[in-house]
Amino acid sequence: SQNGAGVRSGEDAANAACAMKLQDILDDAGDKVEDGPLDAAVVKVAGYTDGDFVYHANTLSSTINPQSYSYVIPEGVTLMGGYFEGTFTGGNYNNDGWDNADDDHKRDPMAYRTVLSAVAVPAQGSTVTQEVQGYHAVTFGAWPGTETLSKEAVIDGVWLTDGSATSMAGTGNPATMGGGAIVPAGAHVRNCVVSGCEAVNGGGLYLMAGGTVSGTAIIGNTATASGGGIYADNGNAADGKRAHIISCTIADNEATTEGGGLRLEDGAAMSLNTVIWGNTAPQDKNVGGVATKRFADTMWNNVFGEKAGGYFPFNDCFVESLELPSDFTNSSMESDSAIYFTDSYRRLKEFSPLIKHGTLADYQDGLQTEFGVAAQDMQGIDRAQVNMARLDAGAFAYDGGVLPTDLFTRLF
C-alpha cells in the first residue's frame, strides 16, 4: 500500500509493505517460487480512488540501462491490484481492508486503481535523483522481458501507464517494443487498463507468441510506427503457440504508420469477443495485417472443439467500419461512440449493441480452463450471466440483458 502498516514486511494486511518496497516484495515472492517452498505466489497491492496515488518504478531492471525502470513480475508470480487498504486508528490497521473489506469496499480495480507507472521519480530512500521515464511499465520474467516463461506470470486488475519504448536502437530491440509491457509466452495481462503508453511498435502492448491478454482495455496509447494499441509478433508462432486476445477493448489508440488499434503479423494472434474502435492511422486505422487466412490453433480447438482447416484470426469481434472474415461471426461498428459506450474507458451504455452479442456464454468455462481468463470483469460483473446465451463484447461486462429487466412491470 502507499504507506504500509505494522512492521511493513508485506507478510499480511496488518503488516503491508510500503509502496517503495513493491519490487522487493515481488522479488521475494519470485525467490520463494524458484527456490521453494511455493509453486506459485500472489502479491496483493492496494489501489486508490481515481488513481490518487501512483506506484512509480524505482528499480533498474538492468544496471547498465538507465531507462530500464519497470516493475518486474517474476515467473510464478501473480500481481493483483484493486484492493481497499482499510482504515487506521492511531497508525494501527483496523482489519477492515483487503480480503476483510465489507461489501462497499470489496476488491474493485475500477474503483481502487492500482496504477503502475514507468516513470521513476525522486523519493526519500530511493536511488533515483531525477525523474526518468522507463521503457515499460511492467516487465515479465527478467529484463528485457522477451524470453518464454517456464511458469506463468500474471498481472490482474492493474493500470499500466507512462511506458515509453521509443528508443532509436532499431526495430526488434526491446527498447522499441510495448510501452505498457512486452507480453512473452507464459505471461498474462488480465483485467487491466493500459493507457498513456508509447512505443515504436505496440504503443500499449507488444504481444509475443504464447502470450495472453484478456478482459483488458487498451486505450489511448501511441505507436510511432505500427500497432498503437497492440503489436502482435509472429516469431516462433505455431499451432499450440499463438498469442490470444480475449474479451478486450482496443480503442482510441494511434499509430503513425499502420494498425492504429492492432497490427498483427501473419498467424501471430487469435482474437475473440474483442472490440476494436476509434483508433487512428494513415493505413488500416483499426486493424493492420492479414485477417483473411486461417491458422491451426490447438488451444482454440480445446475450447471450441476440433476444427479442420484452422481458424481466422478474428471471431465474434466488433470492429469499427470493418467486418472481418470469421468462423463464427464478426460485426462492423458505426463511428458514433454514443451508440455503444458511456465513458472514455469505453464501458457499455444501456441498450448498447455490444451487450449480450459477443461469443457464446457456453465457451466461458473453457476459456477459464484453457487460458485462465477471469469469470468476472474489472468491475466485478460476471462474464457469463444466468439465462443469457452470449457474453458482452469487449473488456467490460454489463449486468443484465439488452432490455431492462423491469420493462414489463413498468409497461403493465
mmCIF file of C-alpha atoms in Angstrom:
data_model
loop_
_atom_site.group_PDB
_atom_site.id
_atom_site.type_symbol
_atom_site.label_atom_id
_atom_site.label_comp_id
_atom_site.label_asym_id
_atom_site.label_seq_id
_atom_site.Cartn_x
_atom_site.Cartn_y
_atom_site.Cartn_z
ATOM 1 C CA SER A 1 0.000 0.000 0.000
ATOM 2 C CA GLN A 2 1.038 3.648 -0.145
ATOM 3 C CA ASN A 3 2.443 3.920 3.373
ATOM 4 C CA GLY A 4 2.356 0.326 4.584
ATOM 5 C CA ALA A 5 1.291 -0.854 8.025
ATOM 6 C CA GLY A 6 2.705 -2.556 11.105
ATOM 7 C CA VAL A 7 6.300 -3.657 10.537
ATOM 8 C CA ARG A 8 5.861 -3.220 6.738
ATOM 9 C CA SER A 9 7.146 -6.702 5.967
ATOM 10 C CA GLY A 10 4.455 -7.455 3.394
ATOM 11 C CA GLU A 11 3.612 -10.687 5.226
ATOM 12 C CA ASP A 12 -0.078 -9.845 5.670
ATOM 13 C CA ALA A 13 -2.537 -6.933 5.559
ATOM 14 C CA ALA A 14 -1.652 -5.800 9.091
ATOM 15 C CA ASN A 15 1.988 -5.550 8.037
ATOM 16 C CA ALA A 16 1.568 -4.319 4.467
ATOM 17 C CA ALA A 17 4.769 -3.130 2.833
ATOM 18 C CA CYS A 18 5.001 0.481 1.698
ATOM 19 C CA ALA A 19 4.980 1.397 -1.993
ATOM 20 C CA MET A 20 8.761 1.806 -2.126
ATOM 21 C CA LYS A 21 9.118 -1.903 -1.307
ATOM 22 C CA LEU A 22 6.827 -3.245 -4.039
ATOM 23 C CA GLN A 23 9.647 -4.525 -6.241
ATOM 24 C CA ASP A 24 11.367 -6.085 -3.212
ATOM 25 C CA ILE A 25 8.149 -7.944 -2.342
ATOM 26 C CA LEU A 26 7.779 -9.141 -5.938
ATOM 27 C CA ASP A 27 11.379 -10.351 -5.972
ATOM 28 C CA ASP A 28 10.920 -12.150 -2.661
ATOM 29 C CA ALA A 29 7.785 -13.862 -3.977
ATOM 30 C CA GLY A 30 9.701 -14.905 -7.085
ATOM 31 C CA ASP A 31 12.511 -16.344 -4.954
ATOM 32 C CA LYS A 32 10.040 -18.396 -2.936
ATOM 33 C CA VAL A 33 8.654 -19.851 -6.162
ATOM 34 C CA GLU A 34 12.060 -20.509 -7.701
ATOM 35 C CA ASP A 35 13.741 -21.935 -4.591
ATOM 36 C CA GLY A 36 10.686 -23.204 -2.701
ATOM 37 C CA PRO A 37 8.528 -23.741 -0.793
ATOM 38 C CA LEU A 38 5.888 -22.202 -3.130
ATOM 39 C CA ASP A 39 4.710 -23.408 -6.538
ATOM 40 C CA ALA A 40 3.107 -20.014 -7.191
ATOM 41 C CA ALA A 41 2.716 -16.733 -5.306
ATOM 42 C CA VAL A 42 0.207 -13.868 -5.248
ATOM 43 C CA VAL A 43 1.173 -10.294 -4.375
ATOM 44 C CA LYS A 44 -1.823 -8.108 -3.462
ATOM 45 C CA VAL A 45 -1.500 -4.359 -3.998
ATOM 46 C CA ALA A 46 -3.804 -1.623 -2.736
ATOM 47 C CA GLY A 47 -5.477 0.770 -5.130
ATOM 48 C CA TYR A 48 -6.784 4.290 -4.648
ATOM 49 C CA THR A 49 -9.886 6.197 -5.678
ATOM 50 C CA ASP A 50 -9.428 7.885 -9.066
ATOM 51 C CA GLY A 51 -5.800 6.812 -9.032
ATOM 52 C CA ASP A 52 -4.959 9.439 -6.397
ATOM 53 C CA PHE A 53 -1.762 7.530 -5.628
ATOM 54 C CA VAL A 54 0.576 6.106 -8.279
ATOM 55 C CA TYR A 55 3.219 3.409 -7.822
ATOM 56 C CA HIS A 56 6.373 4.612 -9.564
ATOM 57 C CA ALA A 57 9.013 2.100 -10.623
ATOM 58 C CA ASN A 58 12.123 2.705 -8.537
ATOM 59 C CA THR A 59 14.431 -0.142 -9.530
ATOM 60 C CA LEU A 60 16.556 -0.533 -12.655
ATOM 61 C CA SER A 61 15.772 -3.846 -14.349
ATOM 62 C CA SER A 62 19.192 -3.677 -15.992
ATOM 63 C CA THR A 63 22.002 -1.916 -14.159
ATOM 64 C CA ILE A 64 23.596 -0.902 -17.459
ATOM 65 C CA ASN A 65 20.448 0.653 -18.918
ATOM 66 C CA PRO A 66 19.371 3.952 -17.326
ATOM 67 C CA GLN A 67 15.845 3.724 -18.795
ATOM 68 C CA SER A 68 15.099 0.210 -17.580
ATOM 69 C CA TYR A 69 12.899 1.365 -14.683
ATOM 70 C CA SER A 70 9.988 -1.087 -14.658
ATOM 71 C CA TYR A 71 8.045 -3.348 -12.320
ATOM 72 C CA VAL A 72 9.369 -6.857 -12.922
ATOM 73 C CA ILE A 73 6.894 -9.712 -12.427
ATOM 74 C CA PRO A 74 8.929 -12.884 -11.712
ATOM 75 C CA GLU A 75 7.938 -16.272 -13.074
ATOM 76 C CA GLY A 76 5.234 -17.955 -11.000
ATOM 77 C CA VAL A 77 4.019 -14.660 -9.509
ATOM 78 C CA THR A 78 0.608 -13.018 -9.913
ATOM 79 C CA LEU A 79 0.280 -9.329 -9.039
ATOM 80 C CA MET A 80 -3.320 -8.456 -8.153
ATOM 81 C CA GLY A 81 -4.434 -4.848 -7.784
ATOM 82 C CA GLY A 82 -7.663 -3.131 -6.820
ATOM 83 C CA TYR A 83 -7.715 -3.718 -3.046
ATOM 84 C CA PHE A 84 -9.043 -1.278 -0.459
ATOM 85 C CA GLU A 85 -6.251 -0.870 2.085
ATOM 86 C CA GLY A 86 -8.605 -0.257 5.017
ATOM 87 C CA THR A 87 -8.640 2.369 7.731
ATOM 88 C CA PHE A 88 -6.230 3.169 10.553
ATOM 89 C CA THR A 89 -6.596 4.397 14.121
ATOM 90 C CA GLY A 90 -3.519 5.865 15.734
ATOM 91 C CA GLY A 91 -1.463 4.317 12.959
ATOM 92 C CA ASN A 92 -2.873 0.847 13.643
ATOM 93 C CA TYR A 93 -4.698 -1.090 10.942
ATOM 94 C CA ASN A 94 -8.379 -1.711 11.760
ATOM 95 C CA ASN A 95 -8.554 -5.035 9.918
ATOM 96 C CA ASP A 96 -11.255 -3.690 7.591
ATOM 97 C CA GLY A 97 -9.482 -3.740 4.236
ATOM 98 C CA TRP A 98 -8.053 -6.209 1.720
ATOM 99 C CA ASP A 99 -9.867 -9.563 1.979
ATOM 100 C CA ASN A 100 -11.716 -8.413 5.138
ATOM 101 C CA ALA A 101 -13.353 -5.396 3.496
ATOM 102 C CA ASP A 102 -17.124 -5.020 3.752
ATOM 103 C CA ASP A 103 -19.379 -5.146 0.706
ATOM 104 C CA ASP A 104 -18.854 -1.447 -0.011
ATOM 105 C CA HIS A 105 -15.087 -1.905 -0.140
ATOM 106 C CA LYS A 106 -14.591 -5.282 -1.772
ATOM 107 C CA ARG A 107 -11.790 -5.645 -4.295
ATOM 108 C CA ASP A 108 -12.660 -3.362 -7.197
ATOM 109 C CA PRO A 109 -9.895 -2.482 -9.693
ATOM 110 C CA MET A 110 -12.049 0.204 -11.322
ATOM 111 C CA ALA A 111 -12.825 1.973 -8.026
ATOM 112 C CA TYR A 112 -9.462 1.329 -6.306
ATOM 113 C CA ARG A 113 -6.947 1.871 -9.064
ATOM 114 C CA THR A 114 -3.556 0.265 -8.701
ATOM 115 C CA VAL A 115 -1.590 2.420 -11.130
ATOM 116 C CA LEU A 116 1.888 1.218 -12.110
ATOM 117 C CA SER A 117 3.932 3.928 -13.792
ATOM 118 C CA ALA A 118 7.185 3.560 -15.720
ATOM 119 C CA VAL A 119 8.253 6.995 -14.542
ATOM 120 C CA ALA A 120 10.805 6.828 -11.745
ATOM 121 C CA VAL A 121 10.584 9.898 -9.503
ATOM 122 C CA PRO A 122 12.843 11.127 -6.727
ATOM 123 C CA ALA A 123 11.654 9.905 -3.348
ATOM 124 C CA GLN A 124 13.030 9.530 0.144
ATOM 125 C CA GLY A 125 15.252 6.489 0.329
ATOM 126 C CA SER A 126 15.259 5.988 -3.457
ATOM 127 C CA THR A 127 18.346 5.753 -5.658
ATOM 128 C CA VAL A 128 16.536 7.954 -8.181
ATOM 129 C CA THR A 129 17.771 11.557 -8.122
ATOM 130 C CA GLN A 130 15.812 12.862 -11.107
ATOM 131 C CA GLU A 131 12.669 11.838 -12.956
ATOM 132 C CA VAL A 132 13.329 9.142 -15.573
ATOM 133 C CA GLN A 133 10.793 7.611 -17.946
ATOM 134 C CA GLY A 134 11.300 3.868 -18.341
ATOM 135 C CA TYR A 135 10.626 1.813 -21.458
ATOM 136 C CA HIS A 136 7.935 -0.446 -19.970
ATOM 137 C CA ALA A 137 5.565 -0.095 -17.014
ATOM 138 C CA VAL A 138 5.854 -3.853 -16.424
ATOM 139 C CA THR A 139 8.414 -6.484 -17.419
ATOM 140 C CA PHE A 140 7.591 -10.196 -17.269
ATOM 141 C CA GLY A 141 10.275 -12.641 -16.145
ATOM 142 C CA ALA A 142 13.650 -10.976 -16.433
ATOM 143 C CA TRP A 143 14.869 -7.968 -18.385
ATOM 144 C CA PRO A 144 14.262 -7.345 -21.255
ATOM 145 C CA GLY A 145 11.118 -9.495 -20.931
ATOM 146 C CA THR A 146 11.138 -11.298 -24.273
ATOM 147 C CA GLU A 147 12.000 -14.840 -23.157
ATOM 148 C CA THR A 148 9.454 -17.660 -22.799
ATOM 149 C CA LEU A 149 8.469 -18.187 -19.148
ATOM 150 C CA SER A 150 8.646 -21.631 -17.576
ATOM 151 C CA LYS A 151 5.994 -20.635 -15.001
ATOM 152 C CA GLU A 152 3.109 -18.288 -15.668
ATOM 153 C CA ALA A 153 3.419 -14.634 -14.614
ATOM 154 C CA VAL A 154 0.213 -12.587 -14.383
ATOM 155 C CA ILE A 155 -0.896 -9.039 -13.721
ATOM 156 C CA ASP A 156 -4.571 -8.734 -12.770
ATOM 157 C CA GLY A 157 -6.594 -5.612 -12.056
ATOM 158 C CA VAL A 158 -3.847 -3.026 -12.517
ATOM 159 C CA TRP A 159 -3.414 0.091 -14.641
ATOM 160 C CA LEU A 160 -0.261 0.449 -16.725
ATOM 161 C CA THR A 161 0.890 3.904 -17.779
ATOM 162 C CA ASP A 162 3.815 6.123 -18.815
ATOM 163 C CA GLY A 163 5.908 3.456 -20.562
ATOM 164 C CA SER A 164 7.960 4.963 -23.403
ATOM 165 C CA ALA A 165 9.738 2.380 -25.578
ATOM 166 C CA THR A 166 10.753 4.875 -28.238
ATOM 167 C CA SER A 167 14.489 4.228 -28.334
ATOM 168 C CA MET A 168 16.343 4.728 -31.620
ATOM 169 C CA ALA A 169 18.059 1.356 -31.110
ATOM 170 C CA GLY A 170 16.286 -0.075 -34.166
ATOM 171 C CA THR A 171 13.381 -2.383 -34.960
ATOM 172 C CA GLY A 172 13.390 -5.562 -32.890
ATOM 173 C CA ASN A 173 15.202 -4.039 -29.939
ATOM 174 C CA PRO A 174 13.100 -4.440 -26.743
ATOM 175 C CA ALA A 175 13.552 -0.735 -26.053
ATOM 176 C CA THR A 176 11.257 -0.080 -29.048
ATOM 177 C CA MET A 177 8.509 -2.555 -28.111
ATOM 178 C CA GLY A 178 5.475 -2.314 -25.822
ATOM 179 C CA GLY A 179 5.272 0.809 -23.684
ATOM 180 C CA GLY A 180 2.904 -0.888 -21.250
ATOM 181 C CA ALA A 181 4.642 -4.256 -21.419
ATOM 182 C CA ILE A 182 6.160 -6.866 -23.672
ATOM 183 C CA VAL A 183 3.971 -9.973 -23.191
ATOM 184 C CA PRO A 184 6.011 -13.143 -23.860
ATOM 185 C CA ALA A 185 4.881 -16.773 -23.863
ATOM 186 C CA GLY A 186 3.643 -17.645 -20.373
ATOM 187 C CA ALA A 187 2.671 -14.069 -19.458
ATOM 188 C CA HIS A 188 -0.936 -12.937 -19.000
ATOM 189 C CA VAL A 189 -2.317 -9.391 -18.825
ATOM 190 C CA ARG A 190 -5.751 -9.958 -17.272
ATOM 191 C CA ASN A 191 -8.499 -7.449 -16.442
ATOM 192 C CA CYS A 192 -6.196 -4.435 -16.706
ATOM 193 C CA VAL A 193 -6.189 -0.970 -18.261
ATOM 194 C CA VAL A 194 -3.239 0.032 -20.459
ATOM 195 C CA SER A 195 -3.275 3.736 -21.195
ATOM 196 C CA GLY A 196 -0.933 6.636 -21.874
ATOM 197 C CA CYS A 197 1.954 4.498 -23.119
ATOM 198 C CA GLU A 198 4.029 4.771 -26.284
ATOM 199 C CA ALA A 199 6.486 2.701 -28.312
ATOM 200 C CA VAL A 200 7.836 2.377 -31.807
ATOM 201 C CA ASN A 201 5.751 -0.791 -32.244
ATOM 202 C CA GLY A 202 2.978 -1.742 -29.833
ATOM 203 C CA GLY A 203 2.312 1.513 -28.038
ATOM 204 C CA GLY A 204 0.297 -0.271 -25.359
ATOM 205 C CA LEU A 205 1.438 -3.896 -25.535
ATOM 206 C CA TYR A 206 3.869 -5.923 -27.638
ATOM 207 C CA LEU A 207 2.381 -9.407 -27.764
ATOM 208 C CA MET A 208 4.594 -12.401 -28.485
ATOM 209 C CA ALA A 209 3.653 -15.967 -29.454
ATOM 210 C CA GLY A 210 2.186 -17.729 -26.411
ATOM 211 C CA GLY A 211 1.280 -14.520 -24.560
ATOM 212 C CA THR A 212 -2.294 -13.782 -23.441
ATOM 213 C CA VAL A 213 -4.296 -10.590 -22.964
ATOM 214 C CA SER A 214 -7.837 -10.901 -21.593
ATOM 215 C CA GLY A 215 -10.507 -8.620 -20.151
ATOM 216 C CA THR A 216 -8.236 -5.644 -20.734
ATOM 217 C CA ALA A 217 -8.907 -2.123 -22.048
ATOM 218 C CA ILE A 218 -6.056 -0.843 -24.209
ATOM 219 C CA ILE A 219 -6.948 2.810 -24.600
ATOM 220 C CA GLY A 220 -5.141 5.991 -25.615
ATOM 221 C CA ASN A 221 -1.692 4.646 -26.499
ATOM 222 C CA THR A 222 0.608 5.666 -29.352
ATOM 223 C CA ALA A 223 2.999 3.888 -31.721
ATOM 224 C CA THR A 224 5.487 5.899 -33.738
ATOM 225 C CA ALA A 225 5.354 3.063 -36.298
ATOM 226 C CA SER A 226 2.733 0.272 -36.066
ATOM 227 C CA GLY A 227 0.237 -1.115 -33.583
ATOM 228 C CA GLY A 228 -0.914 1.830 -31.494
ATOM 229 C CA GLY A 229 -2.764 -0.436 -29.056
ATOM 230 C CA ILE A 230 -1.129 -3.828 -29.635
ATOM 231 C CA TYR A 231 1.548 -5.192 -31.944
ATOM 232 C CA ALA A 232 1.444 -8.996 -32.313
ATOM 233 C CA ASP A 233 4.758 -10.618 -33.307
ATOM 234 C CA ASN A 234 4.689 -13.996 -35.068
ATOM 235 C CA GLY A 235 8.231 -15.042 -34.127
ATOM 236 C CA ASN A 236 8.010 -18.725 -33.047
ATOM 237 C CA ALA A 237 4.246 -18.715 -33.606
ATOM 238 C CA ALA A 238 2.851 -22.146 -34.432
ATOM 239 C CA ASP A 239 -0.083 -24.425 -33.730
ATOM 240 C CA GLY A 240 -0.251 -24.580 -29.942
ATOM 241 C CA LYS A 241 1.816 -21.435 -29.544
ATOM 242 C CA ARG A 242 -0.003 -18.362 -30.714
ATOM 243 C CA ALA A 243 -0.892 -15.205 -28.823
ATOM 244 C CA HIS A 244 -4.526 -14.766 -27.747
ATOM 245 C CA ILE A 245 -6.591 -11.624 -27.254
ATOM 246 C CA ILE A 246 -9.828 -12.450 -25.424
ATOM 247 C CA SER A 247 -12.657 -10.094 -24.392
ATOM 248 C CA CYS A 248 -10.626 -6.915 -24.772
ATOM 249 C CA THR A 249 -11.401 -3.353 -25.842
ATOM 250 C CA ILE A 250 -8.802 -1.685 -28.072
ATOM 251 C CA ALA A 251 -9.883 1.911 -28.554
ATOM 252 C CA ASP A 252 -8.640 5.458 -29.152
ATOM 253 C CA ASN A 253 -5.061 4.433 -29.931
ATOM 254 C CA GLU A 254 -2.892 5.926 -32.662
ATOM 255 C CA ALA A 255 -0.155 4.673 -34.978
ATOM 256 C CA THR A 256 1.984 6.791 -37.272
ATOM 257 C CA THR A 257 2.229 4.100 -39.969
ATOM 258 C CA GLU A 258 -0.481 1.397 -39.744
ATOM 259 C CA GLY A 259 -2.685 -0.549 -37.382
ATOM 260 C CA GLY A 260 -3.855 2.192 -35.057
ATOM 261 C CA GLY A 261 -5.596 -0.380 -32.864
ATOM 262 C CA LEU A 262 -3.871 -3.663 -33.656
ATOM 263 C CA ARG A 263 -1.100 -4.697 -36.032
ATOM 264 C CA LEU A 264 -0.649 -8.446 -36.341
ATOM 265 C CA GLU A 265 1.933 -10.383 -38.274
ATOM 266 C CA ASP A 266 0.665 -13.480 -40.122
ATOM 267 C CA GLY A 267 -0.651 -16.061 -37.658
ATOM 268 C CA ALA A 268 0.657 -14.142 -34.668
ATOM 269 C CA ALA A 269 -2.546 -13.764 -32.656
ATOM 270 C CA MET A 270 -6.100 -15.056 -32.392
ATOM 271 C CA SER A 271 -8.774 -12.656 -31.158
ATOM 272 C CA LEU A 272 -12.153 -13.459 -29.645
ATOM 273 C CA ASN A 273 -15.017 -11.332 -28.291
ATOM 274 C CA THR A 274 -12.946 -8.183 -28.712
ATOM 275 C CA VAL A 275 -13.964 -4.616 -29.603
ATOM 276 C CA ILE A 276 -11.651 -2.521 -31.799
ATOM 277 C CA TRP A 277 -12.932 1.006 -32.263
ATOM 278 C CA GLY A 278 -11.933 4.660 -32.674
ATOM 279 C CA ASN A 279 -8.273 4.093 -33.464
ATOM 280 C CA THR A 280 -6.348 6.172 -35.998
ATOM 281 C CA ALA A 281 -3.548 5.567 -38.501
ATOM 282 C CA PRO A 282 -2.764 6.593 -42.093
ATOM 283 C CA GLN A 283 -3.327 2.965 -43.129
ATOM 284 C CA ASP A 284 -5.589 0.317 -41.541
ATOM 285 C CA LYS A 285 -6.746 2.572 -38.736
ATOM 286 C CA ASN A 286 -8.185 -0.209 -36.584
ATOM 287 C CA VAL A 287 -6.638 -3.496 -37.757
ATOM 288 C CA GLY A 288 -3.486 -3.985 -39.822
ATOM 289 C CA GLY A 289 -2.174 -7.308 -41.110
ATOM 290 C CA VAL A 290 -3.563 -10.438 -42.735
ATOM 291 C CA ALA A 291 -7.011 -11.353 -41.392
ATOM 292 C CA THR A 292 -8.213 -13.467 -44.310
ATOM 293 C CA LYS A 293 -6.113 -16.596 -43.712
ATOM 294 C CA ARG A 294 -6.908 -19.473 -41.368
ATOM 295 C CA PHE A 295 -4.351 -20.810 -38.895
ATOM 296 C CA ALA A 296 -4.299 -24.016 -36.864
ATOM 297 C CA ASP A 297 -4.729 -23.424 -33.148
ATOM 298 C CA THR A 298 -4.812 -26.306 -30.690
ATOM 299 C CA MET A 299 -5.880 -24.066 -27.808
ATOM 300 C CA TRP A 300 -8.902 -22.825 -29.764
ATOM 301 C CA ASN A 301 -9.712 -26.473 -30.550
ATOM 302 C CA ASN A 302 -9.673 -27.234 -26.830
ATOM 303 C CA VAL A 303 -12.312 -24.549 -26.258
ATOM 304 C CA PHE A 304 -14.490 -24.799 -29.374
ATOM 305 C CA GLY A 305 -13.903 -28.380 -30.489
ATOM 306 C CA GLU A 306 -11.714 -29.751 -33.248
ATOM 307 C CA LYS A 307 -11.928 -27.760 -36.476
ATOM 308 C CA ALA A 308 -10.210 -28.857 -39.673
ATOM 309 C CA GLY A 309 -8.515 -26.079 -41.606
ATOM 310 C CA GLY A 310 -7.884 -23.837 -38.617
ATOM 311 C CA TYR A 311 -9.426 -20.517 -37.614
ATOM 312 C CA PHE A 312 -9.492 -16.970 -38.876
ATOM 313 C CA PRO A 313 -7.624 -14.525 -36.592
ATOM 314 C CA PHE A 314 -10.850 -12.797 -35.509
ATOM 315 C CA ASN A 315 -14.028 -14.397 -34.186
ATOM 316 C CA ASP A 316 -17.036 -12.798 -32.507
ATOM 317 C CA CYS A 317 -15.245 -9.454 -32.745
ATOM 318 C CA PHE A 318 -16.633 -5.970 -33.370
ATOM 319 C CA VAL A 319 -14.501 -3.601 -35.461
ATOM 320 C CA GLU A 320 -15.313 -0.052 -36.481
ATOM 321 C CA SER A 321 -16.190 0.214 -40.186
ATOM 322 C CA LEU A 322 -14.848 -3.256 -40.944
ATOM 323 C CA GLU A 323 -16.475 -6.695 -40.992
ATOM 324 C CA LEU A 324 -13.689 -9.268 -40.932
ATOM 325 C CA PRO A 325 -13.973 -12.895 -42.078
ATOM 326 C CA SER A 326 -14.933 -15.240 -39.263
ATOM 327 C CA ASP A 327 -15.605 -18.861 -38.403
ATOM 328 C CA PHE A 328 -18.462 -17.750 -36.129
ATOM 329 C CA THR A 329 -19.416 -14.132 -36.675
ATOM 330 C CA ASN A 330 -17.814 -10.687 -36.781
ATOM 331 C CA SER A 331 -19.606 -7.340 -36.908
ATOM 332 C CA SER A 332 -18.880 -3.880 -38.211
ATOM 333 C CA MET A 333 -19.412 -0.934 -35.868
ATOM 334 C CA GLU A 334 -20.537 2.620 -36.517
ATOM 335 C CA SER A 335 -18.197 5.509 -35.731
ATOM 336 C CA ASP A 336 -20.588 7.167 -33.261
ATOM 337 C CA SER A 337 -19.403 6.308 -29.750
ATOM 338 C CA ALA A 338 -22.799 7.275 -28.275
ATOM 339 C CA ILE A 339 -24.305 4.136 -29.790
ATOM 340 C CA TYR A 340 -22.084 1.857 -27.716
ATOM 341 C CA PHE A 341 -20.248 3.498 -24.823
ATOM 342 C CA THR A 342 -20.913 5.501 -21.699
ATOM 343 C CA ASP A 343 -17.461 6.901 -20.865
ATOM 344 C CA SER A 344 -13.868 7.323 -22.031
ATOM 345 C CA TYR A 345 -12.970 3.834 -20.772
ATOM 346 C CA ARG A 346 -15.498 2.504 -23.281
ATOM 347 C CA ARG A 347 -17.780 0.834 -20.759
ATOM 348 C CA LEU A 348 -21.090 -0.244 -22.228
ATOM 349 C CA LYS A 349 -24.098 2.025 -22.178
ATOM 350 C CA GLU A 350 -27.678 0.851 -21.717
ATOM 351 C CA PHE A 351 -29.014 -0.778 -24.902
ATOM 352 C CA SER A 352 -25.521 -0.963 -26.461
ATOM 353 C CA PRO A 353 -25.474 -3.422 -29.395
ATOM 354 C CA LEU A 354 -22.423 -4.975 -27.733
ATOM 355 C CA ILE A 355 -24.498 -6.214 -24.779
ATOM 356 C CA LYS A 356 -25.048 -9.990 -24.913
ATOM 357 C CA HIS A 357 -23.989 -10.125 -28.564
ATOM 358 C CA GLY A 358 -20.462 -11.411 -28.030
ATOM 359 C CA THR A 359 -19.257 -15.001 -28.054
ATOM 360 C CA LEU A 360 -21.409 -17.856 -26.750
ATOM 361 C CA ALA A 361 -21.571 -17.997 -22.956
ATOM 362 C CA ASP A 362 -21.056 -21.764 -23.171
ATOM 363 C CA TYR A 363 -17.415 -21.111 -24.075
ATOM 364 C CA GLN A 364 -16.627 -19.145 -20.898
ATOM 365 C CA ASP A 365 -15.753 -22.185 -18.787
ATOM 366 C CA GLY A 366 -13.416 -23.453 -21.490
ATOM 367 C CA LEU A 367 -11.710 -20.072 -21.735
ATOM 368 C CA GLN A 368 -11.200 -20.025 -17.970
ATOM 369 C CA THR A 369 -9.721 -23.529 -18.002
ATOM 370 C CA GLU A 370 -7.553 -23.187 -21.086
ATOM 371 C CA PHE A 371 -6.320 -19.605 -20.688
ATOM 372 C CA GLY A 372 -7.021 -18.620 -17.090
ATOM 373 C CA VAL A 373 -9.344 -15.775 -18.063
ATOM 374 C CA ALA A 374 -11.385 -14.323 -15.211
ATOM 375 C CA ALA A 375 -15.010 -15.219 -14.527
ATOM 376 C CA GLN A 376 -15.712 -11.528 -13.887
ATOM 377 C CA ASP A 377 -14.595 -8.276 -15.486
ATOM 378 C CA MET A 378 -12.713 -5.427 -13.771
ATOM 379 C CA GLN A 379 -15.969 -4.145 -12.311
ATOM 380 C CA GLY A 380 -16.773 -7.491 -10.677
ATOM 381 C CA ILE A 381 -19.575 -8.241 -13.154
ATOM 382 C CA ASP A 382 -19.963 -11.855 -14.238
ATOM 383 C CA ARG A 383 -18.999 -12.619 -17.817
ATOM 384 C CA ALA A 384 -21.473 -15.475 -18.182
ATOM 385 C CA GLN A 385 -24.841 -14.475 -16.736
ATOM 386 C CA VAL A 386 -27.904 -16.544 -15.885
ATOM 387 C CA ASN A 387 -30.225 -17.200 -18.833
ATOM 388 C CA MET A 388 -28.006 -15.204 -21.189
ATOM 389 C CA ALA A 389 -26.820 -17.117 -24.259
ATOM 390 C CA ARG A 390 -23.949 -14.786 -25.084
ATOM 391 C CA LEU A 391 -21.301 -12.700 -23.370
ATOM 392 C CA ASP A 392 -20.929 -8.947 -23.608
ATOM 393 C CA ALA A 393 -18.321 -7.978 -26.178
ATOM 394 C CA GLY A 394 -15.160 -6.238 -25.042
ATOM 395 C CA ALA A 395 -13.347 -5.697 -21.774
ATOM 396 C CA PHE A 396 -16.358 -4.605 -19.735
ATOM 397 C CA ALA A 397 -19.429 -6.698 -18.995
ATOM 398 C CA TYR A 398 -22.910 -5.300 -18.452
ATOM 399 C CA ASP A 399 -25.125 -6.522 -15.611
ATOM 400 C CA GLY A 400 -28.334 -7.619 -17.274
ATOM 401 C CA GLY A 401 -29.743 -8.134 -20.741
ATOM 402 C CA VAL A 402 -30.233 -5.845 -23.698
ATOM 403 C CA LEU A 403 -33.643 -4.741 -22.411
ATOM 404 C CA PRO A 404 -34.277 -3.507 -18.846
ATOM 405 C CA THR A 405 -35.447 -6.359 -16.623
ATOM 406 C CA ASP A 406 -38.380 -4.348 -15.279
ATOM 407 C CA LEU A 407 -39.701 -3.416 -18.741
ATOM 408 C CA PHE A 408 -42.966 -5.360 -18.474
ATOM 409 C CA THR A 409 -43.523 -4.246 -14.906
ATOM 410 C CA ARG A 410 -43.285 -0.646 -15.997
ATOM 411 C CA LEU A 411 -45.456 -1.147 -19.096
ATOM 412 C CA PHE A 412 -48.166 -3.185 -17.440
#
